[in-house]
Coordinates of C-alpha atoms in Angstrom, one line a residue:
Chain A
M1 CA 79.1 -49.2 35.6
S2 CA 75.5 -48.3 35.0
Q3 CA 74.4 -44.8 34.5
H4 CA 72.8 -44.8 37.9
E5 CA 75.9 -46.0 39.7
K6 CA 78.0 -43.4 37.8
S7 CA 75.8 -40.6 39.0
Q8 CA 75.7 -42.0 42.6
N9 CA 79.5 -42.1 42.5
F10 CA 79.7 -38.6 41.3
L11 CA 77.3 -37.3 44.0
S12 CA 79.3 -39.0 46.8
K13 CA 82.4 -37.4 45.4
I14 CA 80.9 -34.0 45.6
K15 CA 79.7 -34.7 49.1
S16 CA 83.1 -35.8 50.4
N17 CA 84.7 -32.9 48.7
R18 CA 82.3 -30.6 50.4
K19 CA 83.1 -32.2 53.7
K20 CA 86.8 -31.7 53.2
R21 CA 86.3 -28.1 52.1
F22 CA 84.1 -27.5 55.1
S23 CA 86.7 -28.8 57.5
E24 CA 89.4 -26.7 55.8
D25 CA 87.2 -23.7 56.1
S26 CA 86.6 -24.2 59.8
V27 CA 90.4 -24.7 60.4
F28 CA 91.0 -21.4 58.6
R29 CA 88.3 -19.7 60.5
A30 CA 89.6 -20.9 63.9
T31 CA 93.2 -19.8 63.0
V32 CA 92.2 -16.4 61.9
L33 CA 90.0 -15.9 65.0
L34 CA 92.9 -17.0 67.2
I35 CA 95.2 -14.5 65.6
A36 CA 92.6 -11.8 66.0
C37 CA 92.2 -12.7 69.7
N38 CA 95.9 -12.0 70.2
I39 CA 95.0 -8.4 70.5
F40 CA 93.2 -9.1 73.7
I41 CA 96.1 -11.2 75.0
I42 CA 98.6 -8.4 74.2
L43 CA 96.5 -5.7 75.7
G44 CA 95.8 -7.8 78.8
L45 CA 99.5 -8.7 79.3
I46 CA 100.5 -5.0 79.0
I47 CA 97.9 -4.0 81.7
F48 CA 99.0 -6.9 83.8
K49 CA 102.7 -6.2 83.6
I50 CA 102.5 -2.5 84.2
T51 CA 100.1 -3.0 87.2
Q52 CA 102.5 -5.7 88.5
G53 CA 105.4 -3.3 88.2
A54 CA 103.5 -0.4 89.8
W55 CA 102.2 -2.6 92.6
L56 CA 105.0 -1.7 95.1
S57 CA 104.2 2.0 94.6
I58 CA 100.4 1.4 94.8
Q59 CA 100.9 -0.4 98.1
T60 CA 103.3 2.2 99.5
Y61 CA 101.5 5.4 98.6
G62 CA 97.9 4.2 97.9
I63 CA 95.4 6.6 96.4
K64 CA 97.4 9.5 97.7
F65 CA 99.8 9.0 94.8
L66 CA 97.2 10.8 92.6
W67 CA 97.4 14.1 94.6
G68 CA 100.8 14.0 96.1
T69 CA 103.1 16.9 95.1
T70 CA 106.5 15.6 95.9
W71 CA 108.8 13.5 93.8
Q72 CA 111.9 12.6 95.9
P73 CA 113.6 9.4 94.9
F74 CA 116.7 10.6 96.8
P75 CA 115.7 12.7 99.8
P76 CA 118.5 15.0 101.1
D77 CA 118.1 13.4 104.5
P78 CA 119.1 9.8 103.9
T79 CA 117.0 8.5 106.9
V80 CA 113.8 9.8 105.2
P81 CA 112.2 7.3 102.7
P82 CA 111.7 8.4 99.1
S83 CA 108.3 9.8 98.4
F84 CA 106.3 10.1 95.2
G85 CA 103.1 11.9 94.1
A86 CA 101.9 12.4 90.6
L87 CA 99.7 15.5 90.7
P88 CA 102.2 17.9 89.0
L89 CA 102.6 15.3 86.3
I90 CA 98.8 15.0 85.8
W91 CA 98.5 18.7 85.9
G92 CA 101.3 19.1 83.3
T93 CA 99.6 16.5 81.0
L94 CA 96.2 18.2 81.2
I95 CA 97.5 21.7 80.7
T96 CA 99.8 20.9 77.8
S97 CA 96.9 18.9 76.2
A98 CA 94.5 21.8 76.8
I99 CA 96.9 24.2 75.1
A100 CA 97.3 21.8 72.2
L101 CA 93.6 21.6 71.7
L102 CA 93.1 25.4 72.1
L103 CA 95.6 26.2 69.5
G104 CA 95.5 23.1 67.3
V105 CA 91.7 22.6 66.9
P106 CA 90.8 25.9 65.3
I107 CA 93.7 25.5 62.8
S108 CA 92.7 22.0 62.0
L109 CA 89.1 22.9 61.5
G110 CA 90.2 25.7 59.3
I111 CA 92.3 23.3 57.2
A112 CA 89.5 20.8 57.1
L113 CA 86.9 23.4 56.0
A114 CA 89.2 24.9 53.4
L115 CA 89.8 21.4 51.9
S116 CA 86.2 20.3 51.9
E117 CA 84.4 23.6 51.1
F118 CA 86.5 26.2 49.5
A119 CA 89.7 25.1 47.9
P120 CA 89.9 24.1 44.2
K121 CA 90.7 20.3 43.7
S122 CA 94.3 20.7 42.6
F123 CA 95.1 22.8 45.6
N124 CA 93.3 20.2 47.8
Y125 CA 95.7 17.4 46.8
I126 CA 98.7 19.5 47.6
I127 CA 97.5 20.6 51.0
S128 CA 96.2 17.1 51.9
F129 CA 99.6 15.7 50.9
F130 CA 101.5 18.1 53.1
V131 CA 99.2 17.7 56.1
E132 CA 99.6 14.0 55.9
L133 CA 103.4 14.5 55.6
L134 CA 103.2 16.4 58.9
A135 CA 101.9 13.2 60.5
A136 CA 104.8 11.2 59.1
I137 CA 107.5 13.3 60.7
P138 CA 109.1 11.3 63.6
S139 CA 108.4 12.9 66.9
V140 CA 112.1 13.3 67.7
I141 CA 112.4 15.6 64.7
Y142 CA 109.7 17.8 66.1
G143 CA 111.7 17.8 69.3
L144 CA 114.9 18.8 67.6
W145 CA 113.1 21.5 65.6
G146 CA 111.5 22.6 68.9
I147 CA 114.8 23.0 70.6
F148 CA 116.8 24.7 67.9
I149 CA 114.3 26.8 66.0
L150 CA 111.0 27.1 67.9
I151 CA 112.3 27.8 71.4
P152 CA 114.7 30.6 70.4
F153 CA 112.0 32.2 68.3
L154 CA 109.3 32.0 71.0
Q155 CA 111.7 33.1 73.8
N156 CA 113.0 36.1 72.0
N157 CA 109.9 37.3 70.1
L158 CA 106.5 35.9 71.0
Y159 CA 106.8 35.3 74.7
P160 CA 107.9 38.8 75.7
Q161 CA 105.1 40.2 73.6
L162 CA 102.7 37.9 75.2
Q163 CA 103.8 38.9 78.7
A164 CA 103.6 42.5 77.8
T165 CA 100.0 42.3 76.7
L166 CA 98.6 39.5 78.9
G167 CA 101.0 39.7 81.8
F168 CA 98.2 40.6 84.2
L169 CA 97.0 37.0 84.0
P170 CA 98.8 34.6 86.4
F171 CA 99.6 32.2 83.5
F172 CA 101.8 34.7 81.8
Q173 CA 103.8 36.0 84.8
G174 CA 107.3 35.3 86.1
T175 CA 110.6 34.6 84.3
I176 CA 110.3 33.6 80.7
R177 CA 111.7 30.2 79.9
G178 CA 112.0 28.8 76.4
S179 CA 111.8 25.2 77.7
S180 CA 108.4 25.6 79.3
V181 CA 104.9 24.3 79.5
L182 CA 103.7 26.7 76.9
T183 CA 106.3 25.5 74.4
G184 CA 105.3 21.9 75.1
G185 CA 101.6 22.8 74.4
I186 CA 102.6 24.5 71.1
I187 CA 104.6 21.5 69.9
L188 CA 101.6 19.3 70.8
A189 CA 99.3 21.6 68.9
I190 CA 101.3 21.2 65.8
M191 CA 101.5 17.5 66.2
I192 CA 97.7 17.0 66.6
I193 CA 96.9 19.0 63.5
P194 CA 97.3 16.1 61.0
T195 CA 95.0 13.8 63.1
V196 CA 92.3 16.3 63.8
S197 CA 92.3 17.9 60.3
A198 CA 92.4 14.7 58.4
I199 CA 89.4 13.1 60.3
S200 CA 87.4 16.4 60.2
R201 CA 88.0 16.7 56.5
D202 CA 86.6 13.2 56.0
V203 CA 83.7 14.0 58.3
F204 CA 82.9 17.2 56.3
A205 CA 83.4 15.5 53.0
A206 CA 80.8 12.9 54.1
V207 CA 78.2 15.6 54.6
P208 CA 75.7 15.2 51.7
N209 CA 75.8 17.9 49.1
S210 CA 72.0 18.2 49.4
Q211 CA 72.6 19.9 52.8
R212 CA 74.9 22.5 51.2
E213 CA 72.4 23.1 48.4
A214 CA 69.6 23.5 50.9
I215 CA 71.3 26.3 52.9
I216 CA 72.7 28.0 49.8
A217 CA 69.2 28.1 48.2
L218 CA 68.0 29.9 51.3
G219 CA 70.6 32.6 50.6
A220 CA 73.5 31.5 52.8
T221 CA 76.9 32.9 52.4
R222 CA 80.0 30.6 52.3
W223 CA 80.5 31.0 56.0
E224 CA 76.9 30.1 56.8
K225 CA 77.2 27.1 54.6
A226 CA 80.4 26.1 56.5
R227 CA 78.4 26.4 59.7
I228 CA 75.8 24.0 58.4
V229 CA 78.5 21.5 57.4
M230 CA 80.1 21.8 60.8
G231 CA 76.8 21.3 62.5
Y232 CA 76.0 18.3 60.5
G233 CA 79.3 16.7 61.2
R234 CA 79.4 18.0 64.8
S235 CA 79.7 14.6 66.6
G236 CA 82.3 13.4 64.1
V237 CA 84.3 16.5 64.8
I238 CA 84.1 15.9 68.5
G239 CA 85.4 12.5 67.9
A240 CA 88.3 13.9 65.8
I241 CA 89.2 16.3 68.6
M242 CA 89.2 13.6 71.1
L243 CA 91.5 11.5 69.0
G244 CA 93.8 14.5 68.8
L245 CA 93.5 14.7 72.6
G246 CA 94.5 11.1 72.8
R247 CA 97.6 11.8 70.7
A248 CA 98.5 14.9 72.9
V249 CA 98.1 13.1 76.2
G250 CA 100.4 10.2 75.1
E251 CA 103.0 12.2 73.1
T252 CA 106.4 11.6 74.7
M253 CA 109.5 12.3 72.7
A254 CA 108.9 15.8 71.4
I255 CA 107.4 17.1 74.6
T256 CA 110.2 15.7 76.8
M257 CA 112.7 17.6 74.6
V258 CA 111.0 21.0 75.1
I259 CA 109.1 21.1 78.3
G260 CA 112.0 21.6 80.6
N261 CA 111.5 18.4 82.7
S262 CA 111.0 19.9 86.1
F263 CA 108.7 18.3 88.6
N264 CA 106.8 21.5 89.3
M265 CA 103.2 22.5 90.2
F266 CA 103.4 25.4 87.9
T267 CA 101.0 28.4 87.6
S268 CA 102.7 30.3 84.9
L269 CA 102.9 28.7 81.5
F270 CA 106.4 30.1 81.1
E271 CA 107.6 27.8 83.9
P272 CA 109.2 24.4 83.1
G273 CA 107.1 21.3 83.8
A274 CA 106.7 17.6 83.2
T275 CA 104.0 15.3 82.0
L276 CA 103.2 11.7 82.9
A277 CA 104.8 10.6 79.6
S278 CA 107.9 12.9 79.8
I279 CA 108.9 11.8 83.3
V280 CA 108.8 8.2 82.4
A281 CA 111.0 8.8 79.3
N282 CA 113.3 11.1 81.2
E283 CA 113.9 9.1 84.3
F284 CA 113.6 5.4 83.6
T285 CA 117.3 5.0 82.9
E286 CA 118.3 6.3 86.3
A287 CA 115.6 4.5 88.2
S288 CA 117.4 1.3 89.1
S289 CA 117.3 1.9 92.8
P290 CA 115.5 2.3 95.1
P291 CA 113.0 -0.3 93.8
V292 CA 110.0 1.9 94.7
Y293 CA 111.4 4.6 92.2
I294 CA 110.9 2.4 89.2
S295 CA 107.6 1.3 90.6
A296 CA 106.4 4.9 90.9
L297 CA 107.4 5.5 87.3
M298 CA 105.4 2.4 86.4
E299 CA 102.4 3.8 88.2
A300 CA 102.7 7.1 86.3
G301 CA 102.7 5.0 83.2
L302 CA 99.6 3.2 84.4
I303 CA 97.8 6.4 84.9
L304 CA 98.8 7.6 81.5
F305 CA 97.7 4.3 80.0
A306 CA 94.3 4.5 81.6
L307 CA 93.9 8.2 80.5
A308 CA 94.9 7.4 76.9
I309 CA 92.6 4.4 76.7
A310 CA 89.7 6.3 78.2
V311 CA 90.1 9.2 75.8
N312 CA 90.6 7.0 72.7
A313 CA 87.7 4.7 73.6
S314 CA 85.3 7.6 74.0
A315 CA 86.5 9.2 70.8
R316 CA 85.8 6.0 68.9
L317 CA 82.5 5.7 70.6
V318 CA 81.5 9.2 69.6
I319 CA 82.6 8.7 66.0
W320 CA 80.8 5.4 65.8
R321 CA 77.6 6.8 67.2
S322 CA 77.6 9.8 64.9
T323 CA 78.1 7.8 61.8
R324 CA 75.3 5.5 62.8
K325 CA 73.1 8.5 63.4
I326 CA 73.8 9.9 60.0
K327 CA 73.2 6.5 58.4
E328 CA 69.9 6.3 60.2
A329 CA 68.9 9.8 59.1
E330 CA 69.7 8.9 55.5
M331 CA 67.7 5.7 55.6
L332 CA 64.5 7.6 56.5
Chain B
M1 CA 49.3 39.5 34.1
R2 CA 52.9 40.6 34.1
Y3 CA 56.0 38.7 33.5
K4 CA 58.1 37.8 36.6
I5 CA 61.1 36.3 35.0
E6 CA 62.5 36.9 31.5
I7 CA 65.0 34.4 30.2
Q8 CA 67.0 35.9 27.4
S9 CA 69.3 33.7 25.2
L10 CA 70.4 31.6 28.1
S11 CA 73.1 29.0 27.4
A12 CA 74.8 26.8 30.0
W13 CA 77.7 24.4 30.1
F14 CA 79.3 21.7 32.3
G15 CA 82.9 22.0 31.3
S16 CA 82.9 21.8 27.5
K17 CA 79.5 20.1 27.3
Q18 CA 76.7 22.5 26.5
V19 CA 73.5 21.5 28.3
L20 CA 71.3 24.6 27.4
Q21 CA 71.2 26.3 24.1
D22 CA 70.0 29.8 23.7
I23 CA 66.8 29.5 25.8
T24 CA 64.5 32.5 25.6
M25 CA 61.2 32.5 27.5
R26 CA 59.1 34.7 29.7
I27 CA 57.5 33.4 32.9
K28 CA 54.3 35.0 34.2
E29 CA 53.7 36.1 37.7
N30 CA 51.6 34.0 40.1
V31 CA 51.1 31.0 37.9
V32 CA 52.6 27.6 37.8
T33 CA 55.0 27.0 34.9
A34 CA 56.1 23.4 34.3
I35 CA 59.2 22.4 32.5
I36 CA 59.0 19.0 31.0
G37 CA 61.3 16.9 28.8
P38 CA 63.2 13.6 28.8
S39 CA 66.0 12.9 31.2
G40 CA 69.1 14.9 30.4
C41 CA 67.3 17.6 28.4
G42 CA 68.6 20.3 30.7
K43 CA 65.4 21.1 32.6
T44 CA 67.0 20.9 36.0
T45 CA 69.9 23.0 34.8
L46 CA 67.4 25.6 33.5
I47 CA 65.8 26.2 36.9
R48 CA 69.2 26.0 38.6
C49 CA 70.2 28.9 36.4
L50 CA 67.2 30.9 37.7
N51 CA 68.6 31.2 41.2
R52 CA 72.3 31.0 40.3
M53 CA 72.8 27.5 41.7
H54 CA 74.2 26.2 38.4
E55 CA 77.4 28.1 38.8
L56 CA 78.2 26.3 42.1
T57 CA 79.1 23.1 40.2
P58 CA 82.8 23.1 39.3
R59 CA 83.5 24.1 35.7
A60 CA 79.9 25.2 35.1
K61 CA 79.3 28.2 32.9
V62 CA 76.3 30.4 32.0
T63 CA 75.8 33.0 29.3
G64 CA 72.7 35.1 28.6
R65 CA 70.5 37.1 30.8
V66 CA 67.8 36.3 33.4
L67 CA 65.7 39.3 34.3
L68 CA 63.8 39.2 37.6
D69 CA 61.4 42.1 37.6
G70 CA 63.4 43.6 34.8
E71 CA 66.7 43.3 36.6
D72 CA 69.4 41.0 35.4
I73 CA 70.3 38.5 38.2
Y74 CA 73.6 37.9 36.3
G75 CA 74.4 41.6 36.4
E76 CA 77.8 42.8 37.5
N77 CA 76.8 44.2 40.8
V78 CA 74.4 41.5 41.8
D79 CA 75.2 39.3 44.7
P80 CA 73.9 35.7 44.1
V81 CA 73.1 35.5 47.9
T82 CA 70.5 38.2 47.5
V83 CA 69.1 36.6 44.4
R84 CA 68.6 33.3 46.3
R85 CA 66.8 35.1 49.1
R86 CA 64.2 36.3 46.6
I87 CA 63.9 32.9 44.7
G88 CA 63.3 29.9 46.9
M89 CA 64.0 26.3 45.9
V90 CA 62.7 22.9 46.7
F91 CA 64.8 19.9 45.7
Q92 CA 64.1 16.5 44.3
K93 CA 65.0 14.7 47.5
P94 CA 63.7 16.2 50.8
N95 CA 66.7 17.7 52.5
P96 CA 65.8 19.0 55.9
F97 CA 68.6 19.7 58.3
P98 CA 68.7 16.6 60.5
M99 CA 70.4 18.2 63.4
M100 CA 67.8 20.9 63.7
S101 CA 64.3 20.7 65.1
I102 CA 61.2 21.2 62.9
Y103 CA 61.0 24.7 64.3
D104 CA 64.6 25.6 63.5
N105 CA 64.4 24.0 60.1
T106 CA 61.5 26.2 59.2
V107 CA 63.2 29.4 60.2
A108 CA 66.8 28.4 59.1
G109 CA 66.7 31.0 56.3
L110 CA 65.2 33.7 58.5
K111 CA 68.0 33.3 61.0
L112 CA 70.5 33.8 58.2
N113 CA 68.8 37.1 57.7
G114 CA 69.5 38.0 61.3
V115 CA 66.0 37.6 62.7
T116 CA 66.2 36.6 66.3
D117 CA 63.0 38.0 67.8
K118 CA 61.3 35.0 69.3
K119 CA 57.8 36.3 68.7
R120 CA 58.4 37.0 65.1
L121 CA 60.0 33.6 64.6
D122 CA 57.1 31.9 66.3
E123 CA 54.7 33.6 63.9
V124 CA 56.7 32.8 60.9
V125 CA 56.9 29.1 61.9
E126 CA 53.2 28.8 62.3
K127 CA 52.4 30.8 59.1
S128 CA 54.9 28.9 56.9
L129 CA 54.0 25.4 58.3
R130 CA 50.3 26.3 57.7
A131 CA 51.0 27.4 54.2
A132 CA 52.9 24.1 53.6
H133 CA 49.9 22.2 55.0
L134 CA 52.1 20.6 57.7
W135 CA 51.0 22.6 60.8
D136 CA 48.3 20.3 62.0
E137 CA 50.5 17.3 61.8
V138 CA 53.5 18.7 63.6
K139 CA 52.3 21.5 65.9
S140 CA 52.6 19.5 69.0
E141 CA 56.1 18.3 68.3
L142 CA 58.0 21.3 66.8
G143 CA 61.0 20.4 68.9
K144 CA 61.5 17.0 67.2
S145 CA 64.3 16.5 64.6
G146 CA 63.4 17.4 61.1
A147 CA 64.7 14.0 60.1
S148 CA 62.0 12.2 62.2
L149 CA 59.2 13.1 59.8
S150 CA 58.1 10.9 56.9
G151 CA 59.3 11.6 53.4
G152 CA 56.2 13.5 52.3
Q153 CA 56.2 15.5 55.6
Q154 CA 59.9 16.3 55.1
Q155 CA 59.3 17.7 51.7
R156 CA 56.5 19.9 53.0
L157 CA 58.9 21.0 55.7
C158 CA 61.3 22.0 53.0
I159 CA 58.6 23.9 51.3
A160 CA 57.7 25.7 54.6
R161 CA 61.4 26.5 55.0
A162 CA 61.5 28.0 51.5
L163 CA 58.3 30.0 52.2
A164 CA 59.6 31.3 55.5
I165 CA 61.9 33.8 53.8
E166 CA 59.0 35.1 51.8
P167 CA 60.5 34.6 48.4
E168 CA 58.7 35.9 45.2
V169 CA 59.5 32.8 43.1
I170 CA 59.6 29.2 44.1
L171 CA 61.6 26.7 42.0
M172 CA 60.7 23.1 42.4
D173 CA 63.0 20.4 41.0
E174 CA 60.9 17.2 40.7
P175 CA 59.5 17.7 44.2
T176 CA 57.5 14.5 44.3
S177 CA 59.7 12.1 42.5
A178 CA 61.0 10.6 45.8
L179 CA 57.5 10.4 47.4
D180 CA 54.7 7.9 47.4
P181 CA 51.5 8.8 45.5
T182 CA 49.5 10.0 48.5
A183 CA 52.3 12.3 49.6
A184 CA 52.8 13.4 46.0
A185 CA 49.1 14.3 45.7
K186 CA 49.3 16.5 48.8
I187 CA 52.3 18.4 47.4
E188 CA 50.4 18.9 44.1
Q189 CA 47.4 20.4 45.8
L190 CA 49.8 22.6 47.7
I191 CA 51.4 23.8 44.5
R192 CA 48.0 25.0 43.2
I193 CA 47.4 26.9 46.4
L194 CA 50.9 28.5 46.4
A195 CA 50.3 29.8 42.9
E196 CA 47.8 32.3 44.3
N197 CA 50.7 34.2 46.0
Y198 CA 53.9 33.0 44.4
T199 CA 55.4 32.4 41.0
V200 CA 56.1 28.7 40.8
V201 CA 58.4 27.0 38.3
I202 CA 58.3 23.2 38.5
V203 CA 60.5 20.7 36.8
T204 CA 58.8 17.3 36.3
H205 CA 59.4 14.2 34.3
N206 CA 55.8 13.2 35.0
M207 CA 53.5 14.6 32.3
Q208 CA 50.3 13.9 34.1
Q209 CA 51.6 16.0 36.9
A210 CA 52.5 18.9 34.6
A211 CA 49.0 18.7 33.1
R212 CA 47.4 18.7 36.6
V213 CA 49.3 21.4 38.3
S214 CA 50.6 23.9 35.7
D215 CA 49.1 26.8 33.8
F216 CA 52.0 27.0 31.4
T217 CA 54.3 24.3 30.1
A218 CA 57.7 24.4 28.4
F219 CA 59.0 21.4 26.6
L220 CA 62.8 21.1 26.5
Y221 CA 64.6 18.6 24.3
L222 CA 68.4 18.2 24.1
G223 CA 69.0 21.6 25.7
K224 CA 66.6 23.5 23.4
L225 CA 63.3 25.0 24.1
V226 CA 61.0 23.2 21.6
E227 CA 57.6 24.6 22.6
Y228 CA 56.2 26.8 25.3
G229 CA 52.6 27.8 25.8
S230 CA 49.6 27.3 27.9
T231 CA 49.4 23.8 29.4
K232 CA 46.1 23.2 27.6
D233 CA 47.6 24.0 24.2
I234 CA 50.7 22.0 24.8
F235 CA 48.8 18.9 25.8
E236 CA 45.8 19.3 23.4
N237 CA 47.2 20.7 20.3
P238 CA 51.0 20.9 20.3
K239 CA 52.4 22.8 17.4
S240 CA 55.6 20.8 17.2
E241 CA 55.7 17.2 16.0
L242 CA 58.4 16.5 18.6
T243 CA 56.2 17.7 21.5
E244 CA 53.3 15.6 20.3
K245 CA 55.5 12.5 20.1
Y246 CA 56.8 13.2 23.7
I247 CA 53.4 13.8 25.1
T248 CA 51.9 10.7 23.5
G249 CA 54.8 8.7 25.0
E250 CA 56.6 7.8 21.8
F251 CA 59.9 8.6 23.5
G252 CA 61.2 9.9 26.7

């Protein structure tokens, strides 16, 4: 073989090798893409199956399901057909989530600020560790703790005090029940703290130190510095709060255990109630007949699903937009 | 001319590493004093000790005294917050508050002092932006974000922000190192004008800049004050061989 032929041979070898490698590469790429696309298939199938299950209820009650206030799978008069409306459930979901945000967000922001602005490093690790541990507790454990420790405490100590001082407000009137909407909201508040505080802490930690130095050099106190940090991370914090809201809206086990499970268009927070999630968890075992009963539960699930997706999607959008904004500002 | 700041045997540490060793110098009122020296010689630490910013770094330590108008800013009953309201600072990289408008950036420090009177704020905004030679460029768009300005404009906004609280001393930490030459030249002109009313201390690694803008120059090397005198003397007949070597570019 001449020198020239040798090199030709060598070149063609490289070429065929490259071809082979290229085809392997494309196979790998297609496989990975296909696996990634599964996420759409799974999501699509879930939406499809729930809608299919809810179809009977949607057909029977139409849009009125959203503001109906009766939930009678077995009407006392057997000749009357069962009727379902989800307003008290939507109401319960919204109010418990609102209580969760009202109580949970200030605490979470306090934790996040303490971690990013004030606390010494070693203390930071400990607090972060415990906050993240809080997120790892199974929700049924929160429920158990709620029933056996939180409820007796609230019912005997905090709630009577609350009624004595704020009893003139309609939300704090009537008989005090331990298993109530307020207890549900309090449990949710505790459960959203890890999410909201961890994301807020990351948002605050990402605020450039030059911002802190700028305000300190103007003679700011620590609180004024913290306000600048919060202002800089404002949209990230809104995103964190909305992720917390997503968690509160969808939380099922713990709230089912403490809310009292009563289909009830409550005005007082001391009354028992139910949420979209809790009614599904609580009633699906007994909903074998009539068929429209299970379908109504499916529709409650569908509303919950839509609500959770909407809240989470907008949270992600807000966080994404805020980080993009910060990046743009830094590039200038 | 009287002395505005007297630094008396000032030493500073980061953890166990000593970055300033027994610095003693007096800074005159209403002049520009430049601090020069190679990277890592402690010049930034030195000015950060003058408004008590150094101690904000974890494990940082300071000993010695810094007298502002004869009163020790490290004294027992002195609140660092009050010190910083009398001594303004401009940083190496422009750091306006991006979520605030140009207007709000300018009066951010004033609002900390509880000023809310709209008329007063309007006046201070115009006065400070004029003093920072930015007014004509931004007067029609005061509501725009501070981050929308160019780098040089941002730095002048930061100077306006520092001026708005009417400090007596302005510390500048390499204020032009992140800027292009044209923007840097504008800041240098501004520094000369500021010296009519303020005591300016500027850290720079650019010797030409020190020669152009300052009246007095201090040369720092390895955390020690090597030589301090009028800028003319330092650049034309330095007493120390080390200073001469640095100025002629033999190291640094």
